[in-house]
Amino acid sequence: MTLRTTTRDELAAYLAQTLNVAQYRDYCPNGLQVEGRSEIGLIVSGVTASQALLDAAVDLKADAVLVHHGYFWRGEDARVIGMKHKRLKTLLANDINLFAYHLPLDAHLTLGNNAQLARIIGLEGSSRFGDEQLGWLGHVSTSTGMQTVADLAQAIAQRLGRTPLLIGDGNVPLRQVAWCTGAAQGMLGDAIAAGASVYISGEISEPTVHLAREAGVAYIAAGHHATERYGVQALAAQLVERFGIEHHFIDIDNPV
Ligand SMILES: [Zn+2]
């Protein structure tokens, strides 16, 4: 493969179209968040545009950073001071573009975090539920051989490289499985209403435990970061295929 370059505007347009960005009401801007140089030959992707990811992008002389968690969240302090100043200064001083896609990258039917988590764990989706239809409902693929909730938790530990927190009885046979990556513990009620007997998300809150117990549904907290590593990699792989540019995914570990 010969490496090529594309332009910032071409990349932005392709990403907006691929991810159907215009159809989402989100609490951050999706797309080009910080403008850098116009020609793009090398991108670095990661889950979150943390300082560590930006420093790695600078070291690699990246032209653009592509993430799931970018900046400018609704309700955040608008001032450019402290951590935000340092991050923006790093991008601007090095002329690096920042592209960020939040809900559109959770929801995409093949490249999204939920679709990719299913592929990694061995789940098959049959329908969707909840806000923006972000939650997925389905079952474990029969080829995985998983029988019980404990089997599922064990498979998650292996595939994601992180031991999940399981609330509920591991001996229960698997029936309908629901999942939604990230901080979607608030959708447990929707998952139960949709018919799930086990619900996988990233994070967990104190009330999540009570709702799971009292509904007799298992809850698996598999890690916000761990469940959201895969969408951005699938998206970047598509950019490599489409534009012939170079890509490096950098996993900045986060135990949450
Ligand atoms: Zn997230």
Coordinates of N, CA and C and ligand atoms in Angstrom, one line a residue:
M1 N 0.8 -1.2 0.0 CA 0.0 0.0 0.0 C 0.9 1.2 0.0
T2 N 0.6 2.1 -0.9 CA 1.4 3.4 -0.9 C 0.6 4.4 -0.1
L3 N 1.4 5.0 0.8 CA 0.7 6.0 1.7 C 0.4 7.3 0.9
R4 N -0.8 7.8 1.2 CA -1.2 9.0 0.5 C -1.6 10.0 1.5
T5 N -2.0 11.1 1.1 CA -2.5 12.1 2.0 C -3.9 12.5 1.5
T6 N -4.7 13.1 2.5 CA -6.0 13.6 2.1 C -6.0 15.0 2.7
T7 N -7.1 15.7 2.7 CA -7.2 17.0 3.3 C -8.1 17.0 4.5
R8 N -7.9 17.9 5.3 CA -8.8 18.1 6.5 C -10.2 18.1 6.2
D9 N -10.6 18.9 5.1 CA -12.0 19.1 4.8 C -12.6 17.9 4.2
E10 N -11.8 17.1 3.4 CA -12.3 15.9 2.8 C -12.6 14.9 3.9
L11 N -11.6 14.8 4.8 CA -11.8 13.9 5.9 C -13.0 14.2 6.8
A12 N -13.2 15.5 7.1 CA -14.3 15.9 7.9 C -15.7 15.6 7.2
A13 N -15.7 15.8 5.9 CA -16.9 15.6 5.1 C -17.2 14.1 5.1
Y14 N -16.2 13.3 4.9 CA -16.4 11.8 4.8 C -16.9 11.3 6.2
L15 N -16.3 11.8 7.2 CA -16.6 11.3 8.6 C -18.1 11.7 8.9
A16 N -18.4 12.9 8.6 CA -19.8 13.4 8.9 C -20.8 12.6 8.1
Q17 N -20.5 12.2 6.9 CA -21.4 11.4 6.1 C -21.5 10.0 6.6
T18 N -20.3 9.4 6.9 CA -20.2 8.0 7.3 C -21.0 7.8 8.6
L19 N -20.8 8.7 9.5 CA -21.4 8.6 10.9 C -22.7 9.3 11.0
N20 N -23.3 9.8 10.0 CA -24.6 10.4 10.0 C -24.7 11.5 11.1
V21 N -23.7 12.3 11.2 CA -23.5 13.2 12.4 C -24.7 14.1 12.5
A22 N -25.3 14.5 11.4 CA -26.4 15.5 11.5 C -27.6 15.0 12.2
Q23 N -27.8 13.7 12.3 CA -29.0 13.2 12.9 C -29.0 13.1 14.4
Y24 N -27.9 13.5 15.1 CA -27.8 13.3 16.5 C -27.9 14.6 17.2
R25 N -28.6 14.6 18.4 CA -28.6 15.7 19.3 C -27.6 15.3 20.4
D26 N -26.5 15.9 20.5 CA -25.5 15.4 21.4 C -25.1 16.5 22.3
Y27 N -24.3 16.2 23.4 CA -23.9 17.3 24.3 C -22.4 17.7 24.1
C28 N -21.9 17.5 22.9 CA -20.7 18.0 22.5 C -20.7 18.2 21.0
P29 N -19.8 19.0 20.4 CA -19.8 19.1 18.9 C -19.1 17.8 18.3
N30 N -19.7 17.3 17.3 CA -19.2 16.1 16.6 C -18.5 16.6 15.3
G31 N -17.3 16.2 15.1 CA -16.6 16.6 13.9 C -15.2 17.2 14.2
L32 N -14.8 18.2 13.4 CA -13.6 18.9 13.6 C -13.7 19.8 14.8
Q33 N -13.1 19.5 15.9 CA -13.2 20.4 17.1 C -12.1 21.4 17.2
V34 N -10.9 21.0 16.7 CA -9.7 21.9 16.7 C -9.1 21.8 15.4
E35 N -8.9 23.0 14.7 CA -8.4 23.0 13.4 C -6.9 23.0 13.4
G36 N -6.3 22.1 12.5 CA -4.8 22.1 12.4 C -4.5 22.2 10.9
R37 N -3.4 21.6 10.5 CA -2.9 21.7 9.1 C -3.9 21.1 8.1
S38 N -3.9 21.6 6.9 CA -4.9 21.1 5.9 C -4.6 19.8 5.3
E39 N -3.3 19.4 5.3 CA -3.0 18.1 4.6 C -2.8 17.0 5.7
I40 N -3.4 15.9 5.5 CA -3.4 14.8 6.5 C -2.9 13.5 5.9
G41 N -1.8 13.0 6.4 CA -1.2 11.8 6.0 C -1.1 10.7 7.1
L42 N -1.1 11.2 8.4 CA -1.0 10.3 9.5 C -2.0 10.7 10.6
I43 N -2.8 9.7 11.0 CA -3.7 10.0 12.2 C -3.4 9.1 13.3
V44 N -3.6 9.6 14.5 CA -3.5 8.9 15.7 C -4.9 8.8 16.3
S45 N -5.4 7.6 16.7 CA -6.7 7.5 17.3 C -6.5 7.0 18.8
G46 N -7.6 7.3 19.5 CA -7.6 6.9 20.9 C -9.0 7.1 21.5
V47 N -9.3 6.6 22.7 CA -10.6 6.8 23.3 C -10.9 8.2 23.7
T48 N -9.9 8.8 24.3 CA -10.1 10.2 24.9 C -8.9 11.1 24.5
A49 N -9.2 12.3 24.2 CA -8.1 13.3 23.8 C -7.4 13.8 25.0
S50 N -6.9 12.9 25.8 CA -6.1 13.3 27.0 C -4.8 13.9 26.6
Q51 N -4.1 14.5 27.6 CA -2.8 15.1 27.3 C -1.8 14.0 26.9
A52 N -1.9 12.8 27.5 CA -1.0 11.7 27.2 C -1.2 11.3 25.7
L53 N -2.4 11.2 25.2 CA -2.7 10.9 23.8 C -2.1 12.0 22.9
L54 N -2.3 13.2 23.3 CA -1.8 14.3 22.5 C -0.3 14.3 22.4
D55 N 0.4 14.0 23.5 CA 1.8 14.0 23.6 C 2.3 12.8 22.6
A56 N 1.6 11.7 22.6 CA 2.0 10.6 21.8 C 1.8 11.0 20.3
A57 N 0.8 11.8 20.0 CA 0.5 12.2 18.6 C 1.6 13.2 18.2
V58 N 2.1 14.0 19.1 CA 3.2 15.0 18.8 C 4.4 14.2 18.5
D59 N 4.7 13.2 19.3 CA 5.9 12.4 19.1 C 5.9 11.7 17.7
L60 N 4.7 11.2 17.3 CA 4.6 10.5 16.0 C 4.5 11.5 14.8
K61 N 4.5 12.8 15.1 CA 4.3 13.8 14.1 C 2.9 13.6 13.3
A62 N 1.9 13.3 14.1 CA 0.6 13.1 13.5 C 0.0 14.4 13.0
D63 N -0.8 14.3 12.0 CA -1.5 15.4 11.4 C -2.9 15.6 12.0
A64 N -3.4 14.5 12.5 CA -4.8 14.6 13.1 C -4.9 13.6 14.2
V65 N -5.7 13.9 15.2 CA -6.1 13.0 16.3 C -7.6 12.7 16.2
L66 N -8.0 11.4 16.3 CA -9.3 11.0 16.1 C -9.8 10.3 17.4
V67 N -10.8 10.8 18.1 CA -11.2 10.3 19.4 C -12.7 10.1 19.5
H68 N -13.1 9.4 20.5 CA -14.5 9.3 20.9 C -14.9 10.4 21.9
H69 N -14.0 10.6 22.8 CA -14.2 11.7 23.8 C -13.3 12.9 23.5
G70 N -13.9 13.9 22.9 CA -13.2 15.1 22.7 C -13.4 16.2 23.7
Y71 N -13.7 17.4 23.3 CA -13.8 18.5 24.2 C -15.1 19.2 24.1
F72 N -15.2 20.3 24.9 CA -16.4 21.3 24.7 C -17.7 20.6 25.1
W73 N -17.8 19.9 26.2 CA -19.0 19.3 26.7 C -19.9 20.3 27.2
R74 N -21.2 20.1 27.0 CA -22.3 21.0 27.5 C -22.1 21.2 29.0
G75 N -22.1 22.4 29.4 CA -22.1 22.7 30.9 C -20.7 22.8 31.5
E76 N -19.7 22.5 30.7 CA -18.3 22.6 31.2 C -17.9 24.1 31.3
D77 N -16.9 24.3 32.1 CA -16.3 25.7 32.2 C -15.7 26.1 30.9
A78 N -16.2 27.2 30.3 CA -15.7 27.6 29.0 C -14.3 28.2 28.9
R79 N -13.8 28.5 30.1 CA -12.5 29.2 30.1 C -11.3 28.3 29.6
V80 N -10.4 28.9 28.9 CA -9.2 28.2 28.4 C -8.1 28.3 29.4
I81 N -8.2 27.6 30.5 CA -7.2 27.6 31.6 C -6.9 26.2 32.0
G82 N -5.8 26.1 32.7 CA -5.4 24.8 33.3 C -5.3 23.7 32.3
M83 N -5.9 22.5 32.6 CA -5.8 21.3 31.7 C -6.3 21.6 30.3
K84 N -7.3 22.4 30.2 CA -7.9 22.7 28.8 C -6.9 23.5 28.0
H85 N -6.3 24.5 28.7 CA -5.2 25.4 28.1 C -4.1 24.5 27.5
K86 N -3.6 23.6 28.4 CA -2.4 22.8 28.0 C -2.8 21.9 26.8
R87 N -3.9 21.3 26.9 CA -4.3 20.4 25.7 C -4.5 21.2 24.4
L88 N -5.2 22.3 24.5 CA -5.4 23.1 23.3 C -4.1 23.7 22.7
K89 N -3.2 24.1 23.7 CA -1.9 24.7 23.3 C -1.1 23.6 22.6
T90 N -1.1 22.4 23.1 CA -0.4 21.3 22.4 C -0.9 21.1 21.0
L91 N -2.2 21.1 20.8 CA -2.8 20.9 19.5 C -2.4 22.0 18.5
L92 N -2.6 23.3 19.0 CA -2.4 24.4 18.2 C -1.0 24.7 17.9
A93 N -0.1 24.5 18.9 CA 1.3 24.7 18.6 C 1.9 23.7 17.6
N94 N 1.3 22.6 17.6 CA 1.8 21.5 16.7 C 1.0 21.4 15.4
D95 N 0.0 22.3 15.3 CA -0.9 22.3 14.1 C -1.6 21.0 13.8
I96 N -2.0 20.3 14.9 CA -2.7 19.0 14.8 C -4.2 19.2 14.9
N97 N -4.9 18.6 13.9 CA -6.4 18.6 13.9 C -6.9 17.6 15.0
L98 N -8.0 18.0 15.6 CA -8.7 17.1 16.5 C -10.1 16.8 16.0
F99 N -10.4 15.6 15.7 CA -11.7 15.1 15.2 C -12.3 14.3 16.4
A100 N -13.5 14.6 16.8 CA -14.2 13.8 17.9 C -15.6 13.5 17.5
Y101 N -16.0 12.2 17.8 CA -17.3 11.7 17.5 C -17.8 11.0 18.7
H102 N -18.9 11.5 19.3 CA -19.4 10.9 20.5 C -20.6 10.0 20.2
L103 N -21.8 10.4 20.4 CA -23.0 9.5 20.1 C -22.9 8.9 18.7
P104 N -22.6 9.6 17.7 CA -22.5 9.0 16.3 C -21.6 7.7 16.3
L105 N -20.6 7.8 17.1 CA -19.6 6.7 17.1 C -20.0 5.6 18.1
D106 N -20.9 5.9 19.0 CA -21.5 4.8 19.8 C -22.5 4.0 19.0
A107 N -23.2 4.7 18.2 CA -24.5 4.2 17.6 C -24.3 3.5 16.2
H108 N -23.2 3.8 15.5 CA -23.1 3.3 14.1 C -23.3 1.8 14.0
L109 N -24.0 1.4 13.1 CA -24.5 0.0 13.1 C -23.4 -1.0 12.8
T110 N -22.3 -0.6 12.2 CA -21.1 -1.5 12.0 C -19.9 -1.0 12.6
L111 N -19.6 0.3 12.6 CA -18.3 0.8 13.1 C -18.4 1.2 14.5
G112 N -19.6 1.4 15.1 CA -19.8 2.0 16.4 C -19.3 1.1 17.5
N113 N -19.2 1.8 18.7 CA -18.7 1.1 19.9 C -19.6 -0.1 20.2
N114 N -20.9 0.0 20.1 CA -21.8 -1.1 20.5 C -21.7 -2.3 19.5
A115 N -21.6 -2.0 18.2 CA -21.4 -3.0 17.2 C -20.1 -3.7 17.4
Q116 N -19.0 -2.9 17.7 CA -17.7 -3.5 17.8 C -17.5 -4.2 19.1
L117 N -18.2 -3.8 20.1 CA -18.1 -4.6 21.4 C -18.7 -5.9 21.2
A118 N -19.9 -5.9 20.5 CA -20.5 -7.2 20.2 C -19.6 -8.2 19.4
R119 N -18.9 -7.6 18.5 CA -18.0 -8.4 17.7 C -16.9 -9.0 18.5
I120 N -16.4 -8.2 19.4 CA -15.2 -8.6 20.3 C -15.7 -9.7 21.3
I121 N -16.9 -9.5 21.9 CA -17.3 -10.4 22.9 C -18.0 -11.7 22.3
G122 N -18.6 -11.5 21.2 CA -19.4 -12.6 20.6 C -20.9 -12.5 20.8
L123 N -21.4 -11.3 20.6 CA -22.8 -11.1 20.8 C -23.5 -10.8 19.4
E124 N -24.7 -11.1 19.3 CA -25.5 -10.8 18.1 C -26.7 -9.9 18.4
G125 N -26.7 -8.8 17.8 CA -27.8 -7.8 18.1 C -29.0 -8.1 17.3
S126 N -30.2 -8.0 17.8 CA -31.4 -8.2 17.0 C -32.3 -7.0 17.1
S127 N -32.2 -6.2 18.1 CA -33.0 -4.9 18.1 C -32.3 -3.9 19.0
R128 N -32.8 -2.7 19.0 CA -32.2 -1.6 19.8 C -33.2 -0.9 20.7
F129 N -32.8 -0.2 21.7 CA -33.7 0.4 22.7 C -33.1 1.6 23.3
G130 N -33.9 2.4 24.0 CA -33.4 3.5 24.8 C -33.2 4.8 24.0
D131 N -32.6 5.8 24.6 CA -32.3 7.1 24.0 C -31.5 7.0 22.8
E132 N -32.0 7.6 21.7 CA -31.3 7.6 20.4 C -31.1 6.2 19.9
Q133 N -31.9 5.2 20.5 CA -31.7 3.8 20.1 C -30.3 3.3 20.3
L134 N -29.7 3.8 21.4 CA -28.2 3.5 21.6 C -28.0 2.1 22.1
G135 N -29.0 1.6 22.9 CA -28.9 0.2 23.5 C -29.1 -0.9 22.5
W136 N -28.4 -2.0 22.7 CA -28.6 -3.1 21.8 C -29.1 -4.3 22.6
L137 N -30.0 -5.1 22.0 CA -30.6 -6.2 22.6 C -30.3 -7.4 21.7
G138 N -29.9 -8.5 22.2 CA -29.7 -9.7 21.4 C -29.3 -10.9 22.3
H139 N -28.3 -11.7 21.8 CA -28.0 -12.9 22.5 C -26.5 -13.2 22.2
V140 N -25.9 -14.1 23.0 CA -24.6 -14.5 22.7 C -24.6 -15.4 21.5
S141 N -23.6 -15.3 20.6 CA -23.5 -16.2 19.5 C -23.3 -17.7 19.9
T142 N -24.0 -18.6 19.3 CA -24.0 -20.0 19.8 C -22.6 -20.5 19.6
S143 N -21.8 -20.1 18.7 CA -20.5 -20.6 18.4 C -19.5 -20.3 19.6
T144 N -19.9 -19.3 20.5 CA -19.0 -19.0 21.6 C -19.1 -20.1 22.7
G145 N -20.2 -20.8 22.7 CA -20.3 -21.9 23.8 C -20.7 -21.3 25.1
M146 N -20.9 -20.1 25.3 CA -21.3 -19.5 26.6 C -22.7 -20.0 27.0
Q147 N -22.8 -20.4 28.2 CA -24.1 -20.9 28.7 C -24.7 -20.0 29.8
T148 N -23.8 -19.5 30.7 CA -24.3 -18.8 31.9 C -23.8 -17.4 31.9
V149 N -24.3 -16.6 32.8 CA -23.9 -15.2 33.1 C -22.4 -15.2 33.4
A150 N -22.0 -16.2 34.2 CA -20.6 -16.2 34.6 C -19.7 -16.5 33.4
D151 N -20.1 -17.3 32.5 CA -19.4 -17.5 31.2 C -19.2 -16.2 30.5
L152 N -20.3 -15.4 30.4 CA -20.2 -14.2 29.7 C -19.2 -13.2 30.4
A153 N -19.3 -13.2 31.7 CA -18.4 -12.3 32.5 C -16.9 -12.7 32.2
Q154 N -16.7 -14.0 32.2 CA -15.4 -14.5 32.0 C -14.8 -14.2 30.6
A155 N -15.7 -14.3 29.6 CA -15.4 -14.0 28.2 C -15.0 -12.5 28.1
I156 N -15.8 -11.7 28.8 CA -15.5 -10.2 28.8 C -14.2 -9.9 29.4
A157 N -13.8 -10.6 30.5 CA -12.5 -10.4 31.1 C -11.4 -10.8 30.2
Q158 N -11.6 -11.9 29.5 CA -10.5 -12.3 28.5 C -10.4 -11.4 27.3
R159 N -11.5 -11.0 26.7 CA -11.5 -10.3 25.5 C -11.1 -8.8 25.7
L160 N -11.5 -8.3 26.8 CA -11.2 -6.8 27.1 C -10.0 -6.6 27.9
G161 N -9.5 -7.7 28.5 CA -8.3 -7.6 29.3 C -8.5 -6.9 30.6
R162 N -9.7 -7.0 31.1 CA -10.1 -6.3 32.3 C -11.2 -7.1 33.0
T163 N -11.0 -7.3 34.3 CA -12.0 -8.1 35.0 C -13.3 -7.2 35.3
P164 N -14.4 -7.6 34.8 CA -15.6 -6.8 35.0 C -16.2 -7.0 36.4
L165 N -17.1 -6.1 36.8 CA -17.8 -6.3 38.1 C -19.2 -6.9 37.7
L166 N -19.4 -8.0 38.3 CA -20.7 -8.7 38.0 C -21.6 -8.6 39.2
I167 N -22.8 -8.0 39.0 CA -23.9 -7.9 40.0 C -24.9 -8.9 39.6
G168 N -25.2 -9.9 40.5 CA -26.2 -10.9 40.2 C -25.6 -12.3 40.2
D169 N -26.4 -13.3 39.9 CA -26.1 -14.7 40.0 C -25.5 -15.2 38.7
G170 N -24.2 -15.6 38.8 CA -23.4 -16.1 37.7 C -23.9 -17.4 37.1
N171 N -24.7 -18.1 37.9 CA -25.1 -19.5 37.5 C -26.4 -19.4 36.6
V172 N -27.0 -18.3 36.5 CA -28.2 -18.2 35.7 C -27.9 -18.4 34.2
P173 N -28.7 -19.2 33.5 CA -28.5 -19.4 32.1 C -28.7 -18.1 31.3
L174 N -27.9 -17.9 30.2 CA -28.0 -16.7 29.4 C -29.3 -16.8 28.6
R175 N -30.1 -15.7 28.6 CA -31.2 -15.5 27.7 C -30.9 -14.2 26.9
Q176 N -31.8 -13.3 27.0 CA -31.6 -12.0 26.2 C -30.5 -11.2 26.9
V177 N -29.6 -10.7 26.1 CA -28.5 -9.9 26.6 C -28.6 -8.5 26.0
A178 N -28.5 -7.5 26.8 CA -28.5 -6.1 26.4 C -27.1 -5.5 26.6
W179 N -26.7 -4.5 25.8 CA -25.5 -3.8 26.1 C -25.5 -2.4 25.5
C180 N -24.7 -1.6 26.2 CA -24.5 -0.2 25.7 C -23.2 0.3 26.4
T181 N -22.2 0.6 25.6 CA -20.9 1.0 26.1 C -20.9 2.3 26.9
G182 N -19.8 2.5 27.6 CA -19.6 3.7 28.3 C -20.3 3.9 29.6
A183 N -20.8 5.1 29.9 CA -21.5 5.4 31.1 C -23.0 5.3 30.9
A184 N -23.5 4.1 30.5 CA -24.9 3.9 30.2 C -25.6 3.0 31.3
Q185 N -25.1 3.2 32.5 CA -25.8 2.5 33.6 C -27.2 3.0 33.8
G186 N -27.4 4.2 33.4 CA -28.8 4.8 33.6 C -29.8 4.2 32.6
M187 N -29.3 3.4 31.7 CA -30.3 2.7 30.7 C -30.6 1.3 31.2
L188 N -30.2 0.9 32.4 CA -30.6 -0.4 32.9 C -32.1 -0.6 32.9
G189 N -32.8 0.4 33.4 CA -34.3 0.3 33.4 C -34.9 0.0 32.0
D190 N -34.3 0.7 31.0 CA -34.7 0.5 29.6 C -34.4 -0.9 29.1
A191 N -33.2 -1.4 29.6 CA -32.8 -2.7 29.2 C -33.7 -3.8 29.8
I192 N -34.1 -3.6 31.0 CA -35.1 -4.5 31.7 C -36.4 -4.4 31.0
A193 N -36.9 -3.2 30.7 CA -38.2 -3.1 30.0 C -38.1 -3.7 28.6
A194 N -36.9 -3.7 28.0 CA -36.8 -4.3 26.6 C -36.7 -5.9 26.7
G195 N -36.6 -6.4 27.9 CA -36.6 -7.9 28.1 C -35.3 -8.5 28.4
A196 N -34.3 -7.7 28.7 CA -32.9 -8.3 29.0 C -32.9 -9.0 30.3
S197 N -32.1 -10.1 30.4 CA -31.9 -10.8 31.7 C -30.5 -10.5 32.1
V198 N -29.7 -9.9 31.3 CA -28.4 -9.4 31.7 C -28.0 -8.2 30.8
Y199 N -27.5 -7.2 31.5 CA -27.1 -5.9 30.8 C -25.7 -5.6 31.1
I200 N -25.0 -5.3 30.0 CA -23.6 -5.0 30.0 C -23.4 -3.5 29.7
S201 N -22.7 -2.8 30.6 CA -22.3 -1.4 30.2 C -20.9 -1.2 30.7
G202 N -20.4 0.1 30.7 CA -19.1 0.4 31.1 C -19.0 0.6 32.6
E203 N -19.7 1.7 33.0 CA -19.7 2.1 34.4 C -20.8 1.6 35.2
I204 N -20.7 1.9 36.5 CA -21.8 1.5 37.4 C -21.9 2.5 38.5
S205 N -23.2 2.7 39.0 CA -23.4 3.7 40.1 C -24.1 2.9 41.2
E206 N -24.1 3.5 42.4 CA -24.6 2.8 43.6 C -26.1 2.4 43.3
P207 N -27.0 3.2 42.8 CA -28.3 2.7 42.6 C -28.5 1.6 41.6
T208 N -27.5 1.4 40.7 CA -27.5 0.4 39.7 C -27.6 -1.0 40.3
V209 N -26.9 -1.2 41.4 CA -26.9 -2.4 42.1 C -28.3 -2.8 42.7
H210 N -28.9 -1.8 43.2 CA -30.3 -2.1 43.8 C -31.3 -2.4 42.7
L211 N -31.2 -1.7 41.6 CA -32.2 -1.9 40.5 C -32.0 -3.3 39.9
A212 N -30.7 -3.7 39.7 CA -30.4 -5.0 39.2 C -30.9 -6.1 40.1
R213 N -30.6 -6.0 41.4 CA -31.0 -7.0 42.4 C -32.5 -7.1 42.4
E214 N -33.2 -6.0 42.5 CA -34.6 -6.0 42.8 C -35.4 -6.4 41.5
A215 N -34.7 -6.3 40.4 CA -35.4 -6.7 39.1 C -35.0 -8.2 38.8
G216 N -34.0 -8.7 39.5 CA -33.6 -10.1 39.2 C -32.8 -10.2 37.9
V217 N -32.1 -9.1 37.6 CA -31.4 -9.0 36.3 C -29.9 -8.9 36.6
A218 N -29.0 -9.5 35.9 CA -27.6 -9.4 36.1 C -27.1 -8.1 35.5
Y219 N -26.1 -7.5 36.1 CA -25.5 -6.3 35.6 C -24.0 -6.5 35.5
I220 N -23.4 -6.2 34.4 CA -21.9 -6.4 34.2 C -21.3 -5.0 33.9
A221 N -20.5 -4.5 34.8 CA -19.8 -3.2 34.5 C -18.4 -3.6 34.0
A222 N -18.3 -3.4 32.7 CA -17.1 -3.9 32.0 C -16.0 -2.8 31.7
G223 N -16.3 -1.6 32.2 CA -15.3 -0.6 32.1 C -15.7 0.4 30.9
H224 N -15.7 1.7 31.3 CA -16.1 2.7 30.3 C -15.1 2.7 29.2
H225 N -13.8 2.9 29.6 CA -12.7 2.9 28.6 C -12.6 1.5 27.8
A226 N -12.7 0.5 28.6 CA -12.5 -0.9 28.0 C -13.6 -1.2 26.9
T227 N -14.8 -0.7 27.2 CA -15.9 -1.0 26.2 C -15.9 -0.1 25.0
E228 N -15.1 1.0 25.1 CA -15.2 2.0 24.1 C -13.8 2.2 23.3
R229 N -13.0 1.1 23.4 CA -11.8 1.2 22.6 C -11.9 0.8 21.1
Y230 N -13.1 0.2 20.8 CA -13.1 -0.5 19.5 C -13.8 0.3 18.3
G231 N -14.7 1.2 18.7 CA -15.3 1.9 17.6 C -14.4 2.8 16.8
V232 N -13.6 3.5 17.6 CA -12.6 4.5 17.0 C -11.6 3.7 16.1
Q233 N -11.2 2.5 16.5 CA -10.3 1.7 15.7 C -10.9 1.3 14.4
A234 N -12.2 0.9 14.5 CA -12.9 0.4 13.3 C -13.0 1.6 12.3
L235 N -13.3 2.7 12.9 CA -13.5 3.9 12.1 C -12.2 4.3 11.4
A236 N -11.1 4.3 12.2 CA -9.8 4.7 11.6 C -9.4 3.7 10.5
A237 N -9.7 2.4 10.7 CA -9.3 1.4 9.8 C -10.0 1.7 8.4
Q238 N -11.3 2.2 8.5 CA -12.0 2.5 7.3 C -11.4 3.7 6.6
L239 N -10.8 4.7 7.4 CA -10.1 5.8 6.8 C -8.9 5.4 6.1
V240 N -8.2 4.4 6.7 CA -7.0 3.9 6.1 C -7.3 3.3 4.7
E241 N -8.4 2.5 4.7 CA -8.8 1.8 3.5 C -9.3 2.8 2.4
R242 N -10.0 3.8 2.8 CA -10.6 4.8 1.9 C -9.5 5.8 1.4
F243 N -8.6 6.3 2.3 CA -7.7 7.3 1.8 C -6.3 6.9 1.7
G244 N -6.0 5.7 2.2 CA -4.6 5.3 2.1 C -3.6 6.0 3.1
I245 N -4.2 6.6 4.1 CA -3.4 7.3 5.1 C -2.8 6.3 6.1
E246 N -1.9 6.8 7.0 CA -1.3 5.9 8.0 C -2.1 6.2 9.3
H247 N -2.2 5.1 10.1 CA -2.9 5.2 11.4 C -2.3 4.5 12.5
H248 N -2.2 5.1 13.7 CA -1.8 4.4 14.9 C -2.9 4.6 16.0
F249 N -3.4 3.4 16.5 CA -4.2 3.5 17.7 C -3.4 3.5 18.9
I250 N -3.6 4.4 19.9 CA -2.8 4.4 21.1 C -3.7 4.2 22.3
D251 N -3.5 3.2 23.0 CA -4.4 2.9 24.1 C -3.7 3.5 25.4
I252 N -4.3 4.6 25.9 CA -3.9 5.1 27.1 C -4.7 4.5 28.2
D253 N -4.2 3.6 29.0 CA -4.9 2.8 29.9 C -5.8 3.6 30.9
N254 N -7.0 3.2 31.1 CA -7.8 3.8 32.1 C -8.6 2.7 32.8
P255 N -8.4 2.5 34.1 CA -9.1 1.4 34.8 C -10.6 1.6 34.9
V256 N -11.1 2.8 34.7 CA -12.6 3.1 34.8 C -13.3 2.7 33.5
Ligands
ZN1 ZN -17.8 7.3 26.6

